Coordinates of C-alpha atoms in Angstrom, one line a residue:
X72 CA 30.7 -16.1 -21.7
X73 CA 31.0 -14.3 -18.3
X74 CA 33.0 -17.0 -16.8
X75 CA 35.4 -17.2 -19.4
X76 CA 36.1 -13.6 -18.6
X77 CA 36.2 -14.1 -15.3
X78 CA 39.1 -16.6 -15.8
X79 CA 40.5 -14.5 -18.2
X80 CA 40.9 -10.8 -15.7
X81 CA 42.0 -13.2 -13.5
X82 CA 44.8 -15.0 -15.4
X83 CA 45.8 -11.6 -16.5
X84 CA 47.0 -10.8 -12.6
X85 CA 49.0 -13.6 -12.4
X86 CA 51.4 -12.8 -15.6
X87 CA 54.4 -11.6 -15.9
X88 CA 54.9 -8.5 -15.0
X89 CA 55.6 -7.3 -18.3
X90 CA 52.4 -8.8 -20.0
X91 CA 50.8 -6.9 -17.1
X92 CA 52.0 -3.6 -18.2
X93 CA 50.6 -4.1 -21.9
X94 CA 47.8 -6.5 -22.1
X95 CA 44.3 -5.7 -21.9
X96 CA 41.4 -7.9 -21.8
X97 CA 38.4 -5.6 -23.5
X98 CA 36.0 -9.1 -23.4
X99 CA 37.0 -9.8 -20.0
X100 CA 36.3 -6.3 -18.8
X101 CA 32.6 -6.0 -21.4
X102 CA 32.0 -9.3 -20.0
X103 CA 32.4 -8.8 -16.1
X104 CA 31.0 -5.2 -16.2
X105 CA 27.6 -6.9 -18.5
X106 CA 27.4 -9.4 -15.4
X107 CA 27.4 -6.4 -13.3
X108 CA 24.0 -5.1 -14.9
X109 CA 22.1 -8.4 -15.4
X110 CA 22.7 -9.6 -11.5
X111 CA 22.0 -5.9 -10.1
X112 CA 18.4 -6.4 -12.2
X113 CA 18.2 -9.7 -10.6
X114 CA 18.8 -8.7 -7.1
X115 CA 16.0 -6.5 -7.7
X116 CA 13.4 -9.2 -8.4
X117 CA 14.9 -11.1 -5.9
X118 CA 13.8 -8.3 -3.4
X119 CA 10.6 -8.4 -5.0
X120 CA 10.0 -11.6 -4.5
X121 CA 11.7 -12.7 -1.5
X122 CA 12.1 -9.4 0.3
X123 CA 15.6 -8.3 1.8
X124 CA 18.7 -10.3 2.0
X125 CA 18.7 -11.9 5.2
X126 CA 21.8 -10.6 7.5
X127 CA 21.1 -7.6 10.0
X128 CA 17.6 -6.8 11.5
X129 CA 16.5 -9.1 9.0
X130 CA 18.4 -12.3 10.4
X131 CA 16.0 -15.7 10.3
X132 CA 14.4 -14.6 7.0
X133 CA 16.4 -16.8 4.6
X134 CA 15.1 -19.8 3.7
X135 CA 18.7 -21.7 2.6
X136 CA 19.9 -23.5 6.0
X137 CA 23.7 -22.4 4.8
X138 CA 22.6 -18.4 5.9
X139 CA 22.2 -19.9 9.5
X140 CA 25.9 -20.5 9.5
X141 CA 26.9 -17.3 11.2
X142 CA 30.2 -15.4 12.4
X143 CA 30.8 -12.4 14.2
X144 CA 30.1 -9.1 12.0
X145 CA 32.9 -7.2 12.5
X146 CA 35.0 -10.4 11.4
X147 CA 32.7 -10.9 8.4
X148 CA 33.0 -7.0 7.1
X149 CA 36.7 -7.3 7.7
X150 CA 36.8 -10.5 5.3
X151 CA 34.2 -9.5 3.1
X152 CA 35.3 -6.2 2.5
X153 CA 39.6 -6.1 2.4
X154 CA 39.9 -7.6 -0.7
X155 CA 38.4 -4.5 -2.6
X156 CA 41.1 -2.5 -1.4
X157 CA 43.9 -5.0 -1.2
X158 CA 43.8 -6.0 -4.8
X159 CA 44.0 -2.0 -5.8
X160 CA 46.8 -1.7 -4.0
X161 CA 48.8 -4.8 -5.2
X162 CA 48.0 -3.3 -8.6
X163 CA 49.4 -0.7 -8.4
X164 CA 52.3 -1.7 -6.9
X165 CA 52.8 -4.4 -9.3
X166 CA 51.7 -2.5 -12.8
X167 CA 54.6 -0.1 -14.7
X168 CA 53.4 2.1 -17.3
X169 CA 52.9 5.9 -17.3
X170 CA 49.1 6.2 -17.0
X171 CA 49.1 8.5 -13.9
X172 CA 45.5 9.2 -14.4
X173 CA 44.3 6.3 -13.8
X174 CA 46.5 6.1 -11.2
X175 CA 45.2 8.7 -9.4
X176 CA 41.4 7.9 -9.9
X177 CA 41.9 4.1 -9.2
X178 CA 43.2 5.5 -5.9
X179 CA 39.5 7.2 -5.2
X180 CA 38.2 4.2 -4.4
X181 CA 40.1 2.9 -1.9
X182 CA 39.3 4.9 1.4
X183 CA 36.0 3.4 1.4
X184 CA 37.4 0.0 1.4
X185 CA 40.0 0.8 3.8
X186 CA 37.6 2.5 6.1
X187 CA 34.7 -0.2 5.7
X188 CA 37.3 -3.2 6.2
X189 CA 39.6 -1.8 8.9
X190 CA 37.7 0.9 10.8
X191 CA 33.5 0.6 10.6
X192 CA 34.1 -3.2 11.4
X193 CA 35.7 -1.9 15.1
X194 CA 32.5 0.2 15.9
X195 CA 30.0 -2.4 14.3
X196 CA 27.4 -3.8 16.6
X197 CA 25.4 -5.4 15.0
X198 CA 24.1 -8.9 14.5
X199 CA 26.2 -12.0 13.7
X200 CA 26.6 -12.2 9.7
X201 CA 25.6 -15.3 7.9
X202 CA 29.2 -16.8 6.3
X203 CA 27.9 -17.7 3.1
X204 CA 27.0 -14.1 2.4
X205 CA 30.0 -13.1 3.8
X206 CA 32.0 -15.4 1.1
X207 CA 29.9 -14.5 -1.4
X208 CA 30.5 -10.5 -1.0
X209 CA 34.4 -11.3 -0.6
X210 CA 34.4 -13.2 -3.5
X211 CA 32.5 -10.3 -5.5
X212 CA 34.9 -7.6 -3.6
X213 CA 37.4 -9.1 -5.2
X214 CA 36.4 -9.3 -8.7
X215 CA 35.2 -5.7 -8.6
X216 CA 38.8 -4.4 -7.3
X217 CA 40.2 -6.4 -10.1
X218 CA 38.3 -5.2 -12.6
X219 CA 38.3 -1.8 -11.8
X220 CA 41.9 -1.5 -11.3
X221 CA 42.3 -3.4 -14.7
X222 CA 40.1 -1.1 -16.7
X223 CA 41.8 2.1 -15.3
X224 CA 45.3 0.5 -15.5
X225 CA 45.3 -1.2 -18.3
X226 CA 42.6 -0.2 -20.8
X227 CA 42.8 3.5 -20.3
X228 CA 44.2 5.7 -23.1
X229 CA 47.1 6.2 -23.4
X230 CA 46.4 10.5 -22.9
X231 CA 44.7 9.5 -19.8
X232 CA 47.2 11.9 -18.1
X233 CA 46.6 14.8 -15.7
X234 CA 44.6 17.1 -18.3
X235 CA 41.5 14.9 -18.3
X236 CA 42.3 14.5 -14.7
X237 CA 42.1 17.9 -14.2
X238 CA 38.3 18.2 -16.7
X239 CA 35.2 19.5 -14.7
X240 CA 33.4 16.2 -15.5
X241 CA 36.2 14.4 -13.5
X242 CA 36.4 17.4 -10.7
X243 CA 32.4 17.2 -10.2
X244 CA 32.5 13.4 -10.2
X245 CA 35.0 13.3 -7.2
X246 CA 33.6 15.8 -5.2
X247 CA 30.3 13.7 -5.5
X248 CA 32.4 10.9 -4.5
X249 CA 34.1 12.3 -1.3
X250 CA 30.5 13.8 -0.4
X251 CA 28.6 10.7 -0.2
X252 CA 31.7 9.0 1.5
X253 CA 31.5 12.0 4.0
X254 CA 27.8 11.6 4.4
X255 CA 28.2 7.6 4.7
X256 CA 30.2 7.9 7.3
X257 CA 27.9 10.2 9.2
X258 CA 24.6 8.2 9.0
X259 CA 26.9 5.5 9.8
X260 CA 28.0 7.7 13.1
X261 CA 24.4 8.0 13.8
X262 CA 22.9 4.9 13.7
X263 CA 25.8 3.4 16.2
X264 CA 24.9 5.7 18.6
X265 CA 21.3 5.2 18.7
X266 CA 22.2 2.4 21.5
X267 CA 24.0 2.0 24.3
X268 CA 26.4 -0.6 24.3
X269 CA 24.0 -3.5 25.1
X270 CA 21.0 -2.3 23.9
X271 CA 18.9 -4.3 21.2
X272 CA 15.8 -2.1 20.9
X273 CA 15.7 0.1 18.0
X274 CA 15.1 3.8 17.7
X275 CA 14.2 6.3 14.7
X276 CA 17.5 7.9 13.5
X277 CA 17.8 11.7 13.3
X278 CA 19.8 14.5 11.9
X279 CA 21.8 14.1 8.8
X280 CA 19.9 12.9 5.5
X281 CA 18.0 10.9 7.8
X282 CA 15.7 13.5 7.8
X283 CA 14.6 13.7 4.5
X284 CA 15.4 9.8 3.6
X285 CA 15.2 6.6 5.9
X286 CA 18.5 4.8 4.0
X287 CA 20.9 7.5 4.5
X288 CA 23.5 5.7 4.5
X289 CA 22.5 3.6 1.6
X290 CA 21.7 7.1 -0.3
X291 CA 25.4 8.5 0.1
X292 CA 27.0 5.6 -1.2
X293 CA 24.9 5.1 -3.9
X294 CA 26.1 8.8 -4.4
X295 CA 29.4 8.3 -3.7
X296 CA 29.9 5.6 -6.7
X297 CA 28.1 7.5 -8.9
X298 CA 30.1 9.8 -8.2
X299 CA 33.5 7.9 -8.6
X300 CA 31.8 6.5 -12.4
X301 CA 31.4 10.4 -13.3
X302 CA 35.1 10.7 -12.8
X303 CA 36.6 7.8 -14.2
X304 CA 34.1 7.7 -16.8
X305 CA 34.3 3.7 -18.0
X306 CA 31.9 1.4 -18.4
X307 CA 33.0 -1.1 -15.5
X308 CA 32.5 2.4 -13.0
X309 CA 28.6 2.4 -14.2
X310 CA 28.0 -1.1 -13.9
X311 CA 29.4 -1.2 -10.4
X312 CA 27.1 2.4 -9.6
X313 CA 24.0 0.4 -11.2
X314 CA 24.7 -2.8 -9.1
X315 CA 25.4 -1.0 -6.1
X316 CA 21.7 0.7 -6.2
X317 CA 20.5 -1.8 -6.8
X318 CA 21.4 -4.1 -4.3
X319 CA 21.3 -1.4 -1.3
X320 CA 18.4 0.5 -2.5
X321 CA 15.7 -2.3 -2.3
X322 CA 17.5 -2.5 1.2
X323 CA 16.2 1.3 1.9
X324 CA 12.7 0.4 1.2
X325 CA 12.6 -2.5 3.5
X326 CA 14.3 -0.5 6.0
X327 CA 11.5 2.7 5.6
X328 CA 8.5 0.3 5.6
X329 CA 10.0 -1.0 9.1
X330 CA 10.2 2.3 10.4
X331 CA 6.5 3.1 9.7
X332 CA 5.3 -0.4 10.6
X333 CA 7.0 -0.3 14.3
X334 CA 6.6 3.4 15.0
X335 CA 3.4 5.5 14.5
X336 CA 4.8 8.5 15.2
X337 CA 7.9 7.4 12.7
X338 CA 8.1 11.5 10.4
X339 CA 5.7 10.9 7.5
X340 CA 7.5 13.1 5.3
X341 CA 10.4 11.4 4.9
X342 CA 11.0 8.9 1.9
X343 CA 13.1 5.7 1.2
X344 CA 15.7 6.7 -0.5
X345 CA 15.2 9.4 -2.9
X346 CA 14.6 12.8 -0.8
X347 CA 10.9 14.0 -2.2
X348 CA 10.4 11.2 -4.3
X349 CA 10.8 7.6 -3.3

């Protein structure tokens, strides 16, 4: 069923311009957004079982010779990550229609695509990336950004004008958005500067919410689509939230239990992920 819809959302972008403007694929967009929910559970047994995925200080751990196929990681965040703005943008230059709502909260999301695929990349240092994870995160990248922009383009209300827009729920939901981005970019800020250029050895981060959680980063932009799901309020936003924790979250948890394994001194009063909590 969820390949069908796949091939469906996708058939949809290739139309006529205007079928594009009228048509919208409900099952396709159910479908895509139900795949959304059962793989984010699944990545979360996966951790479970097999611990985290194996690119970044966890290079080596994978057990499928394909992940020892590697490129260089600003390359594969470039690749990986431009097709979740590009394919916003091509939408809506390519869609008519009056729905400036949607408009305007389809265009939320794509900072933090164009900033994660055409500036983070240039002050990455990490480790090489494995290419099949790299293809596989394009190929999901792209898929989102389709169905995302679909959903707000196409199967929006027709009202979905600058009143609701304008609603609290949507107000609050943005300013949760453009605060995790914020903070995302700051934890980001601070963990590239724990090194020097050269420099392997790894440090305990500090300042930011990396003093009340060891995943900062992965907290804010767990926030930050939340966030974006409050405002646009569909179905597709939620799943995309839910997958998104949890495929970074488990990520924080391996990340924390590093910390305290390779530093004694490593602030016991910080948690995972959730500040107080987890």
């Amino acid at each position: 069923m969820e390949g069908r819809s796949v091939i469906c959302l996708v058939g949809l972008w290739f139309q006529p311009q205007s079928q594009l403007m009228m048509e919208c694929s409900r099952g396709a967009v159910h479908g895509l957004s139900a795949l959304l929910l059962v793989s984010g559970v699944l990545l979360v047994f996966s951790y479970r079982k097999n611990g985290p995925t194996a690119y970044g200080r966890y290079t080596g751990r994978g057990v499928l010779p394909f992940l020892h196929i590697t490129m260089p990681a600003r390359w594969g965040w470039v690749l990986q990550e431009l097709p979740a703005f590009l394919v916003p943008a091509l939408m809506l230059c390519t869609t008519g229609g009056s729905v400036h709502g949607g408009r305007l909260l389809l265009c939320t999301m794509m900072p933090h695509y164009l900033h994660r695929s055409l500036v983070y990349p240039f002050f990455l240092r990490g480790r090489p990336m494995p290419v099949l994870l790299v293809v596989l995160a394009a190929v999901f990248c792209f898929m989102n950004g389709l169905l995302q922009s679909h959903a707000l383009l196409h199967c929006s209300p027709p009202g979905l004008d600058w009143d609701l827009v304008d609603s609290v729920r949507t107000t609050a939901g943005l300013g949760l958005f453009a605060f995790g981005m914020v903070m995302n970019i700051h934890s980001d800020h601070i963990l590239r500067n724990l090194r020097r250029p050269g420099e392997t050895a790894y440090r305990i981060p500090r300042g930011g919410l990396f003093e009340l959680v060891s995943g900062a980063n992965f907290l804010a932009e767990i926030v930050e689509w939340f966030g974006f799901a409050v405002a646009v309020w569909t179905l597709p936003a939620f799943s995309f939230a839910f997958f998104t924790a949890c495929s970074i979250g488990p990520r924080a948890l391996g990340h924390h239990r590093f910390y305290l394994e390779k530093f004694p001194e490593y602030p016991r009063s910080r948690r995972a992920l959730i500040p107080f909590i987890l």
